[in-house]
Amino acid sequence: MERAAALFEYLLRHGDSCLILGHRVAEWCGHAPELEEDIALANIGLDLTGQAEQFLAYAGTLEGKGRDADALAYSRDAWDFRNALLCERPNGDFAHTMVRQFLFDAWQVEAFAGLARASDARLAGIAAKAAKEAHYHLRHSGEWVVRLGDGTAESHARAQAAVDALWEYTGEFFETDAVVAALGDSVPDPAALKPAWNATVDEVLRAATLRRPKDGWTQTGGYAGRHSEALGHLLATMQFLPRAYPGATW
Amino acid sequence: MERKDWPLWEVFVRSRSGLAHRHVGSLHAVDGAMAVDMARDVYCRRAEGVSVWVARSADIVASDPARKDEMFEPMTDKVYRHPTFYNIPDGVKNI
Amino acid sequence: MYTQGLNVADGDKSIPIERRDDPREAAFQRRVDAEEKIEPNDWMPEGYRKTLIRQISQHAHSEIVGMLPEGNWITRAPSLRRKMILLAKVQDEGGHGLYLYSAAETLGVSRAELVDQLLSGKAKYSSIFNYPTLTWADIGAIGWLVDGAAIMNQVPLCRCSYGPYARAMVRVCREESFHQRQGYELMLKLAQGTPEQKRMAQDALNRWWWPSLMMFGPSDAASIHSSRNMAWKIKRVSNDELRQKFVDVTVPQGHFLGLTFPDPELRFDAATGHWVHGPIDWSEFERVLAGDGPCNKERLAARRKAHADGAWVREAAAAHAAKRAARASRAAAE
């Protein structure tokens, strides 16, 4: 695979993951369990959407076909999206949302730490700035996972159910494929992020008195455009206006 | 319906290095760690701060407004505590 | 935001008439007259406390319910920029609700009690949020008109006699300054856009104009509450004055957009220098405030659902904090 094409794909993976997860988090706005948490969640949604804009803008520049971040976000169909499948999982209850966020944050922190050292200066710059946000998110989601896991019997059961349901979506982060191979050591090796991710996840799950599921079969395909049914509905909502009024600017 | 709030915390923010923390408002949180993070999200969304303190509202001891006169009134006529009380001839330097 | 229209609307009999022969009452009034701020622990008339609790909590409820009509469009915002702006704006409204609940709490009422009053339907909130956000232009119209009306109301409240309320309003006003601008900018974009976008903008103005004027509340010339709240400096400008000020600044802004106001009687009176609007249908205002508006039931249902769905989360966090505290004190004892 040609390097520029691979980098475009790689940027979409980060950008789309941030975009789709940010969208999910934003769905909570006005409906969170407590007012303070509503505000905190909106901050996370804003950070992720901002990160998405950065990655997608770079992807568009690199592609050189005149597509900006909005064109990429609002006019591709599901099969052209490259987000990790975990990010498109529906919000479910607050435990599902927080466990999803935690599993993602624990990966993103490691991924951005590696990317901040990337030889590509623009990519490194985006990652270095976003890394600070990711650290904050991880602290927030990690603390919630502990509170829910080691809270009441009900919250423990809900948190465990969320971990069990979402676990099969975490393997995707660590897979290597032709895109990553084409980029060589200019981006972090996905598999190499796993030990640090494991350490973070194990520590939090232990504090939360939650059981770590066995690593087994993994849902995968988001990076190649094979998504769950949930993504199409998300996009139908997100892209409604630009599609209903082609040619309009907002 | 049984309803109980999370404890109330008072929030103090240092707006920039070199300045004192200033009271900005309050919020509810289960513990100090959550209160600090929530304070960041609630009261520093526009880069208003570089440092946050929180204290449980219940732990703050305040002076009694009814004792305002006896506590603060006696201080208002102690003019000798202020430099302007003293006359120094213009020719004297560096005092 | 949004309390102007509510004070006088419900003629609350539970607020006691003060005894003018109480020397504390006279001393209190002298302080207020001298523009001194009243602080939480200061002596205050019971009526003053109750009026403030009611007004500040209605104000807070309005912010919280107000998150819903705009939140309705966060997932459909048409660009990343618009999405971030809207999310940040609705988040601000949550923040404003929080500041205001906090200000009310200094008067000896808990957030839990206030939230229960909202969810039980006992407390009122601004009727404007019982209208639906049908198209994207409604997000512009809310920013331009509803936030514009709110600013008219809120700026004088920064000088309210009650310190915590006034300070909360200073923060709210500072943060709100971008809300109206983004709304007008959004409308401008539509007004300069395709014919369909322009039609969308005009339709939004048609639907939001009259409810925005109603936000200031009925004429308060005859209200006993209004004059007392003026004396207490809880309220500083009359409903009619604020409404007129709003109309005077907003009408030229609408004309600049090339839009038409849905009021055939709207005209400029050169003699007074004011824009004169036609009669407001107060029966609609009373009806929507009393519960029969297009979205009253949905709004309350959404708040109740969020609250009920969050109960186990709030309990879990409290239970975990208690466990942690117990572990820490056990460790300290060893």
XYZ file of C-alpha atoms in Angstrom:
679
model
C 0.000 0.000 0.000
C 1.231 3.456 -0.865
C 2.339 5.509 2.117
C 0.104 8.551 1.559
C -2.953 6.350 1.092
C -2.051 4.443 4.236
C -1.632 7.632 6.243
C -5.020 8.851 4.984
C -6.614 5.624 6.222
C -4.752 5.858 9.496
C -5.920 9.429 10.098
C -9.484 8.371 9.384
C -9.213 5.660 12.026
C -8.330 8.205 14.682
C -10.569 10.936 13.342
C -13.631 8.759 12.884
C -13.195 7.083 16.252
C -13.126 10.492 17.938
C -16.021 11.742 15.840
C -18.312 8.807 16.476
C -17.519 8.453 20.168
C -17.840 12.221 20.595
C -21.253 12.018 18.981
C -22.318 9.272 21.361
C -21.113 11.209 24.385
C -22.930 14.320 23.151
C -26.157 12.315 23.080
C -26.082 12.494 26.884
C -26.273 16.282 26.968
C -29.251 17.247 29.108
C -29.895 13.683 30.274
C -26.979 12.776 32.561
C -27.441 11.350 36.082
C -26.416 14.607 37.779
C -25.910 18.164 36.598
C -22.184 18.233 37.323
C -21.691 15.056 35.308
C -23.748 16.450 32.441
C -21.257 19.299 32.170
C -18.259 16.968 32.486
C -19.584 14.699 29.729
C -20.125 17.640 27.406
C -16.472 18.591 27.893
C -15.413 15.106 26.859
C -17.709 15.250 23.824
C -16.247 18.615 22.868
C -12.672 17.393 23.215
C -13.356 14.345 21.059
C -15.145 16.352 18.379
C -12.268 18.821 18.324
C -9.786 15.974 17.943
C -11.885 14.533 15.126
C -11.789 17.848 13.322
C -7.988 17.945 13.552
C -7.456 14.419 12.267
C -10.042 14.716 9.506
C -8.771 18.086 8.345
C -5.307 16.591 7.978
C -6.727 13.567 6.188
C -8.538 15.843 3.755
C -5.411 17.867 3.045
C -3.417 14.740 2.490
C -6.022 13.314 0.146
C -5.882 16.473 -1.953
C -9.367 16.173 -3.410
C -10.718 19.279 -1.728
C -12.530 17.474 1.048
C -12.342 19.257 4.394
C -13.184 17.782 7.803
C -16.894 18.501 7.333
C -16.997 16.876 3.909
C -15.415 13.770 5.364
C -17.697 13.733 8.406
C -20.946 14.534 6.639
C -20.824 12.938 3.227
C -19.354 9.490 3.605
C -21.574 6.467 4.091
C -21.011 3.860 6.796
C -18.720 1.620 4.752
C -16.263 4.475 4.299
C -16.038 5.155 8.018
C -12.934 3.823 9.744
C -13.784 4.161 13.434
C -13.220 1.357 15.906
C -16.427 -0.593 16.476
C -16.349 0.123 20.212
C -16.970 3.818 19.508
C -20.271 3.245 17.751
C -21.779 1.047 20.477
C -25.010 2.668 21.659
C -24.871 4.523 24.976
C -26.939 2.015 26.897
C -27.037 2.871 30.591
C -24.472 5.075 32.298
C -22.329 2.023 33.089
C -22.136 1.095 29.407
C -21.199 4.641 28.501
C -18.502 4.908 31.148
C -17.013 1.464 30.558
C -16.921 2.144 26.810
C -15.238 5.477 27.507
C -12.738 3.906 29.888
C -11.730 1.089 27.531
C -11.291 3.652 24.776
C -9.447 6.236 26.901
C -7.015 3.623 28.196
C -6.118 2.847 24.576
C -6.140 6.441 23.352
C -3.736 7.601 26.049
C -1.185 5.033 24.905
C -1.826 5.632 21.218
C -1.378 9.401 21.560
C 1.739 9.007 23.690
C 3.255 7.036 20.823
C 1.935 9.355 18.131
C 3.267 12.437 19.880
C 6.713 11.065 19.012
C 5.781 10.400 15.378
C 8.144 11.675 12.718
C 5.220 13.403 10.970
C 5.212 16.799 12.684
C 1.565 17.629 12.044
C 0.388 14.276 13.359
C 2.681 14.537 16.364
C 1.328 18.003 17.093
C -2.283 16.854 17.025
C -1.492 13.906 19.271
C 0.542 15.917 21.765
C -2.297 18.345 22.334
C -4.957 15.644 22.416
C -2.902 13.506 24.807
C -3.595 15.934 27.655
C -7.305 15.684 26.991
C -7.125 11.898 26.816
C -5.386 11.748 30.199
C -8.154 13.765 31.773
C -10.828 11.592 30.162
C -9.129 8.442 31.384
C -9.054 9.715 34.924
C -12.719 10.655 34.735
C -13.923 7.402 33.202
C -11.599 5.281 35.339
C -12.905 6.835 38.530
C -16.458 6.229 37.430
C -15.749 2.596 36.636
C -14.352 2.206 40.155
C -17.325 3.977 41.723
C -19.822 1.900 39.809
C -18.004 -1.390 40.267
C -17.425 -0.827 43.971
C -20.659 1.079 44.651
C -23.948 -0.699 45.239
C -24.985 -4.226 44.254
C -26.991 -2.785 41.383
C -24.191 -0.594 40.068
C -21.735 -3.470 40.350
C -24.009 -5.726 38.310
C -24.530 -3.047 35.684
C -20.810 -2.276 35.434
C -19.923 -5.948 35.122
C -22.574 -6.403 32.439
C -21.089 -3.483 30.538
C -17.540 -4.859 30.767
C -18.760 -8.268 29.628
C -20.719 -6.814 26.712
C -18.015 -4.456 25.459
C -14.969 -6.610 25.980
C -15.158 -8.288 22.591
C -14.788 -4.883 20.912
C -11.408 -4.094 22.466
C -9.251 -6.450 20.417
C -9.578 -4.272 17.335
C -7.345 -1.555 18.772
C -4.325 -3.824 18.774
C -4.561 -5.399 15.348
C -1.952 -4.894 12.691
C -2.881 -4.769 9.000
C -1.600 -3.493 5.670
C -2.251 0.148 6.601
C -0.119 -0.037 9.700
C 2.493 -2.128 7.896
C 2.807 0.487 5.144
C 3.444 3.189 7.734
C 6.245 1.213 9.344
C 7.687 2.731 12.463
C 6.365 6.218 11.703
C 3.325 5.339 13.862
C 3.174 3.224 17.014
C 2.813 -0.507 16.546
C -0.755 -1.274 17.693
C 0.202 -4.557 19.316
C 2.878 -2.826 21.349
C 0.227 -0.713 23.075
C -1.432 -3.748 24.582
C 0.743 -4.278 27.705
C 0.263 -0.709 28.914
C -3.461 -0.891 28.145
C -3.654 -4.165 30.050
C -1.958 -2.617 33.044
C -4.343 0.331 33.152
C -7.416 -1.819 32.666
C -6.349 -4.405 35.211
C -5.623 -1.794 37.834
C -8.994 -0.112 37.438
C -10.985 -3.327 37.219
C -9.277 -4.579 40.368
C -10.095 -1.370 42.245
C -13.628 -1.628 40.905
C -13.940 -5.274 42.070
C -14.889 -6.176 38.496
C -13.960 -9.387 36.734
C -11.835 -9.122 33.608
C -13.379 -11.267 30.870
C -11.208 -13.769 29.046
C -9.657 -12.568 25.815
C -11.355 -14.589 23.134
C -13.039 -13.978 19.836
C -12.954 -10.338 18.872
C -15.385 -8.181 16.950
C -13.400 -6.518 14.249
C -13.779 -4.748 10.920
C -14.401 -1.117 11.820
C -10.973 -0.114 10.514
C -11.891 -1.711 7.197
C -15.375 -0.191 6.983
C -17.332 -3.217 8.225
C -19.548 -1.775 10.890
C -22.439 -2.723 13.093
C -25.992 -1.698 12.242
C -25.755 1.035 14.865
C -23.479 3.221 12.753
C -25.937 3.735 9.909
C -28.542 5.127 12.274
C -26.025 7.401 13.911
C -24.979 8.740 10.503
C -28.573 9.121 9.350
C -29.077 11.481 12.262
C -25.727 13.238 12.090
C -25.710 13.800 8.333
C -29.376 14.645 7.897
C -29.103 18.366 7.219
C -26.258 18.439 4.684
C -27.930 15.565 2.853
C -31.405 17.074 2.911
C -30.117 20.413 1.610
C -27.294 19.639 -0.819
C -25.121 22.615 -1.664
C -26.177 24.663 1.346
C -23.604 26.015 3.773
C -24.367 26.422 7.447
C -39.518 9.759 47.228
C -36.254 9.570 49.177
C -33.833 12.134 47.786
C -30.489 13.110 49.154
C -27.975 15.354 47.484
C -24.296 14.638 47.180
C -22.423 16.897 49.650
C -22.030 20.556 48.760
C -18.526 21.962 48.145
C -17.273 25.522 47.894
C -14.945 26.127 44.980
C -11.932 28.446 44.927
C -9.991 29.139 41.763
C -6.572 30.712 41.227
C -7.006 32.533 37.970
C -3.316 32.805 37.234
C -0.018 32.160 38.864
C 0.768 34.731 41.537
C -2.832 35.472 42.499
C -4.720 34.121 45.496
C -7.503 31.560 45.131
C -10.860 33.242 44.965
C -14.301 31.876 45.803
C -16.251 31.299 42.593
C -19.266 29.230 43.630
C -20.244 25.770 44.744
C -21.203 22.352 43.437
C -22.191 18.876 44.560
C -19.778 15.944 44.554
C -19.362 12.711 46.470
C -15.804 13.393 47.612
C -12.955 15.838 47.311
C -11.409 14.219 44.267
C -14.673 14.371 42.359
C -15.258 17.927 43.545
C -11.887 19.075 42.185
C -12.570 17.539 38.785
C -16.127 18.821 38.647
C -14.850 22.269 39.614
C -12.572 22.162 36.601
C -15.480 21.242 34.331
C -18.013 23.614 35.885
C -15.954 26.679 36.767
C -12.936 26.609 34.438
C -14.515 25.982 31.026
C -13.093 29.228 29.687
C -9.572 28.824 31.018
C -10.471 30.747 34.177
C -8.010 28.897 36.356
C -4.622 27.309 36.908
C -5.413 25.822 40.316
C -8.535 24.749 42.187
C -9.331 24.348 45.880
C -12.498 22.791 47.193
C -13.790 22.678 50.751
C -16.915 21.086 52.098
C -19.440 23.863 52.623
C -20.321 22.335 55.985
C -16.712 22.753 57.141
C -16.615 26.488 56.599
C -16.938 28.501 59.794
C -18.208 32.009 59.208
C -18.409 35.071 61.408
C -21.867 35.902 62.692
C -23.393 38.863 60.863
C -25.088 39.844 64.127
C -21.615 40.410 65.627
C -20.488 42.514 62.695
C -20.422 45.729 64.711
C -18.337 44.402 67.603
C -15.987 42.500 65.306
C -15.270 45.022 62.603
C -16.457 48.441 63.737
C -13.606 48.893 66.276
C -11.060 48.610 63.487
C -12.324 51.530 61.486
C -10.904 54.324 63.685
C -7.378 53.019 64.170
C -5.952 55.577 61.823
C -2.426 55.205 63.215
C -2.188 51.852 61.401
C -2.164 53.605 58.058
C 0.839 55.395 56.581
C -1.154 58.486 55.668
C -1.565 59.196 59.414
C 2.022 60.399 59.621
C 3.368 63.720 58.381
C 6.846 63.548 56.949
C 8.427 66.706 55.511
C 8.682 66.652 51.724
C 12.458 66.892 51.812
C 12.869 63.513 53.510
C 13.464 60.740 51.015
C 12.735 57.009 50.971
C 10.273 56.776 53.860
C -32.780 33.967 32.585
C -36.463 33.800 31.928
C -37.935 34.631 35.318
C -39.318 38.002 34.461
C -42.614 36.667 33.261
C -43.142 34.323 36.158
C -43.027 36.482 39.263
C -46.298 38.145 38.708
C -48.051 35.364 36.947
C -48.961 33.201 39.853
C -49.836 35.596 42.705
C -48.412 33.316 45.388
C -50.363 33.739 48.640
C -47.757 31.840 50.644
C -45.431 34.820 50.628
C -46.237 36.775 53.772
C -46.894 40.476 53.802
C -44.158 42.019 55.917
C -44.786 43.777 59.177
C -43.620 47.317 58.642
C -43.310 47.891 62.408
C -40.523 45.302 62.725
C -37.332 47.294 63.290
C -35.271 44.595 61.603
C -37.419 44.984 58.510
C -36.797 48.727 58.484
C -33.057 48.233 58.942
C -33.067 45.673 56.149
C -34.847 48.063 53.823
C -32.349 50.820 54.642
C -29.504 48.524 53.651
C -31.229 47.623 50.397
C -31.973 51.286 49.686
C -28.295 52.066 50.210
C -27.435 49.438 47.531
C -25.766 47.209 50.111
C -25.788 43.539 49.146
C -27.647 41.091 51.360
C -25.635 37.961 52.118
C -26.808 34.458 53.098
C -26.395 34.731 56.863
C -27.832 38.222 57.137
C -31.259 38.720 58.637
C -33.879 39.037 55.918
C -37.668 39.164 55.821
C -39.271 35.790 55.258
C -41.025 37.135 52.175
C -37.715 38.232 50.688
C -36.240 34.784 51.252
C -39.246 32.997 49.786
C -39.473 35.291 46.798
C -35.803 34.759 46.046
C -35.979 30.995 46.427
C -38.907 30.911 44.065
C -37.390 33.241 41.507
C -33.885 31.764 41.542
C -35.178 28.192 41.370
C -37.561 29.021 38.519
C -34.635 30.603 36.800
C -32.523 27.464 37.376
C -35.315 25.158 36.219
C -35.662 27.236 33.057
C -31.985 26.760 32.292
C -32.212 23.013 32.830
C -35.404 22.502 30.844
C -33.981 24.928 28.293
C -31.240 22.402 27.543
C -33.830 20.115 25.955
C -35.134 22.031 22.928
C -31.620 22.966 21.845
C -30.176 19.619 22.853
C -32.664 18.182 20.392
C -30.364 19.405 17.589
C -26.875 18.606 18.933
C -26.763 15.253 17.128
C -28.026 16.880 13.914
C -25.891 20.017 13.818
C -24.824 20.426 10.179
C -21.077 20.934 10.640
C -18.427 20.092 13.201
C -18.129 23.751 14.094
C -21.878 24.109 14.639
C -21.928 20.929 16.654
C -19.212 22.127 19.014
C -20.816 25.548 19.364
C -24.196 24.043 20.198
C -22.816 21.465 22.600
C -20.818 24.160 24.393
C -23.874 26.397 24.536
C -26.212 23.775 25.935
C -23.469 22.821 28.378
C -23.303 26.462 29.477
C -27.008 26.350 30.182
C -26.448 23.366 32.431
C -23.719 25.382 34.133
C -26.056 28.322 34.576
C -28.666 26.061 36.109
C -25.981 24.802 38.454
C -24.835 28.304 39.500
C -28.435 29.252 40.144
C -29.301 26.154 42.150
C -26.193 26.923 44.201
C -27.368 30.491 44.772
C -30.777 29.186 45.883
C -29.093 26.729 48.231
C -27.533 29.611 50.168
C -31.095 30.465 51.233
C -31.536 27.190 53.070
C -33.174 24.970 50.460
C -31.533 21.874 48.980
C -31.079 21.109 45.313
C -32.963 17.861 45.895
C -36.030 19.767 47.105
C -35.881 22.131 44.154
C -35.504 19.314 41.652
C -38.439 17.518 43.239
C -40.529 20.662 42.820
C -39.670 20.731 39.132
C -40.311 17.050 38.542
C -43.584 17.029 40.460
C -44.824 19.850 38.259
C -45.162 22.184 41.243
C -42.448 24.597 40.126
C -42.713 26.705 37.029
C -40.149 27.353 34.348
C -40.165 29.682 31.399
C -42.991 28.890 28.998
C -40.716 29.481 26.008
C -39.203 26.017 26.357
C -42.527 24.334 25.815
C -42.315 25.109 22.115
C -40.720 22.590 19.747
C -37.470 23.057 17.819
C -38.708 21.915 14.457
C -35.906 22.925 12.118
C -32.266 23.929 12.388
C -33.273 27.573 12.071
C -34.959 27.257 15.464
C -31.494 26.952 16.996
C -30.642 30.309 15.455
C -33.944 31.826 16.509
C -33.501 30.663 20.094
C -30.020 32.141 20.277
C -31.028 35.397 18.668
C -34.464 35.950 20.213
C -34.700 33.857 23.370
C -31.167 34.533 24.549
C -31.544 38.118 23.421
C -34.639 38.479 25.589
C -32.880 36.691 28.421
C -29.954 39.116 28.317
C -32.356 42.056 28.686
C -33.671 40.377 31.806
C -30.393 39.195 33.216
C -28.236 42.273 32.982
C -30.298 44.164 35.589
C -30.255 41.054 37.796
C -26.477 41.448 38.120
C -27.395 44.377 40.401
C -29.943 42.371 42.392
C -29.790 43.041 46.141
C -29.040 39.422 47.025
C -25.277 38.880 46.746
C -25.112 35.216 45.663
C -27.792 35.734 42.999
C -26.121 38.881 41.688
C -22.731 37.153 41.543
C -24.188 34.126 39.761
C -25.779 36.468 37.241
C -22.491 38.253 36.580
C -20.964 34.907 35.664
C -24.008 33.898 33.614
C -24.030 37.172 31.682
C -20.331 36.909 30.943
C -20.780 33.399 29.588
C -23.976 34.195 27.718
C -22.391 36.901 25.671
C -21.559 34.417 22.925
C -24.990 32.774 22.894
C -26.927 35.518 21.224
C -24.141 36.281 18.777
C -23.914 32.680 17.609
C -27.705 32.627 17.165
C -27.712 35.755 15.057
C -24.742 34.560 13.039
C -26.565 31.282 12.387
C -29.666 33.179 11.220
C -27.521 35.395 9.021
C -25.993 32.358 7.358
C -29.480 31.014 6.614
C -30.799 34.381 5.473
C -27.916 34.639 2.999
C -28.210 31.007 1.962
C -30.407 29.073 -0.426
C -34.104 29.949 -0.832
C -34.964 26.965 1.343
C -32.624 28.132 4.094
C -34.155 31.574 3.962
C -37.622 30.070 4.174
C -36.476 28.067 7.158
C -35.224 31.229 8.879
C -38.448 33.091 8.198
C -40.541 30.205 9.506
C -38.507 30.113 12.707
C -38.994 33.839 13.243
C -42.718 33.412 12.626
C -42.969 30.796 15.345
C -40.589 32.268 17.951
C -41.368 35.979 17.790
C -44.529 36.099 19.865
C -43.411 33.569 22.482
C -40.209 35.632 22.853
C -42.227 38.765 23.596
C -44.239 36.782 26.133
C -41.037 35.868 27.961
C -41.068 39.291 29.624
C -44.405 38.531 31.242
C -47.632 40.496 31.360
C -47.623 44.203 32.037
C -46.747 44.538 35.707
C -48.162 47.979 36.388
C -50.887 46.603 38.626
C -48.975 43.886 40.440
C -48.400 44.155 44.156
C -45.570 41.625 43.994
C -43.853 43.594 41.328
C -43.710 46.812 43.329
C -42.482 45.014 46.425
C -39.823 43.161 44.443
C -38.759 46.512 43.035
C -38.454 47.934 46.568
C -36.379 44.936 47.573
C -34.287 45.363 44.447
C -34.894 41.772 43.429
C -36.460 43.148 40.313
C -35.055 46.348 38.920
C -36.812 47.097 35.662
C -40.466 46.588 34.720
C -41.578 43.904 32.281
C -42.873 46.445 29.790
C -39.688 48.487 29.815
C -37.562 45.412 29.167
C -39.869 44.191 26.429
C -39.761 47.552 24.690
C -35.988 47.629 24.873
C -35.885 44.145 23.342
C -38.246 45.071 20.518
C -36.289 48.228 19.766
C -32.993 46.431 19.322
C -34.344 43.259 17.720
C -36.576 44.611 14.969
C -33.763 46.358 13.062
C -31.649 43.189 13.426
C -34.454 41.184 11.813
C -34.790 43.682 9.004
C -31.057 43.460 8.377
C -31.568 39.726 7.880
C -34.246 40.533 5.302
C -36.898 38.824 7.400
C -40.445 39.911 8.142
C -41.920 39.992 11.633
C -45.242 38.159 11.993
C -47.003 41.288 13.243
C -48.940 43.396 10.739
C -49.228 46.190 13.293
C -45.504 46.514 13.897
C -44.445 50.087 13.108
C -41.819 52.643 14.025
C -43.120 55.598 15.984
C -40.906 58.501 15.014
C -42.273 60.664 17.827
C -41.115 58.319 20.605
C -38.296 56.641 18.707
C -39.731 53.231 19.592
C -40.994 50.275 17.622
C -44.641 49.605 18.469
C -45.905 46.046 18.328
C -49.418 44.665 18.103
C -51.310 43.122 21.033
C -49.868 40.001 22.626
C -52.158 36.995 23.038
C -51.837 36.552 26.792
C -54.291 33.683 26.812
C -51.661 31.625 25.003
C -49.066 32.590 27.596
C -51.340 31.620 30.504
C -52.308 28.387 28.819
C -48.740 27.275 28.064
C -47.526 28.308 31.512
C -50.352 26.303 33.082
C -49.284 23.166 31.258
C -51.055 23.139 27.920
C -48.279 23.925 25.473
C -46.943 21.860 22.593
C -44.095 20.257 24.568
C -44.884 20.634 28.280
C -45.413 16.935 28.769
C -42.355 15.870 26.786
C -40.096 18.315 28.623
C -41.115 17.133 32.061
C -41.065 13.504 30.973
C -37.494 13.925 29.707
C -36.367 15.488 32.997
C -38.109 12.799 35.028
C -36.572 10.041 32.950
C -33.055 11.462 33.253
C -33.531 11.800 36.975
C -34.971 8.323 37.461
C -32.381 6.684 35.192
C -29.612 8.442 37.104
C -30.780 7.415 40.578
C -28.690 4.248 40.745
C -25.629 6.164 39.548
C -25.958 8.848 42.214
C -26.503 6.175 44.857
C -23.519 4.155 43.661
C -21.197 7.156 43.770
C -22.349 8.032 47.280
C -22.016 4.406 48.416
C -18.515 4.179 47.015
C -17.450 7.426 48.671
C -18.783 6.118 51.983
C -16.820 2.882 51.563
C -13.672 4.796 50.739
C -14.080 7.084 53.737
C -14.659 4.088 56.008
C -11.552 2.355 54.669
C -9.507 5.513 55.194
C -10.641 5.923 58.780
C -9.984 2.222 59.497
C -6.498 2.609 58.070
C -5.911 5.711 60.176
C -7.030 3.863 63.325
C -4.569 1.034 62.784
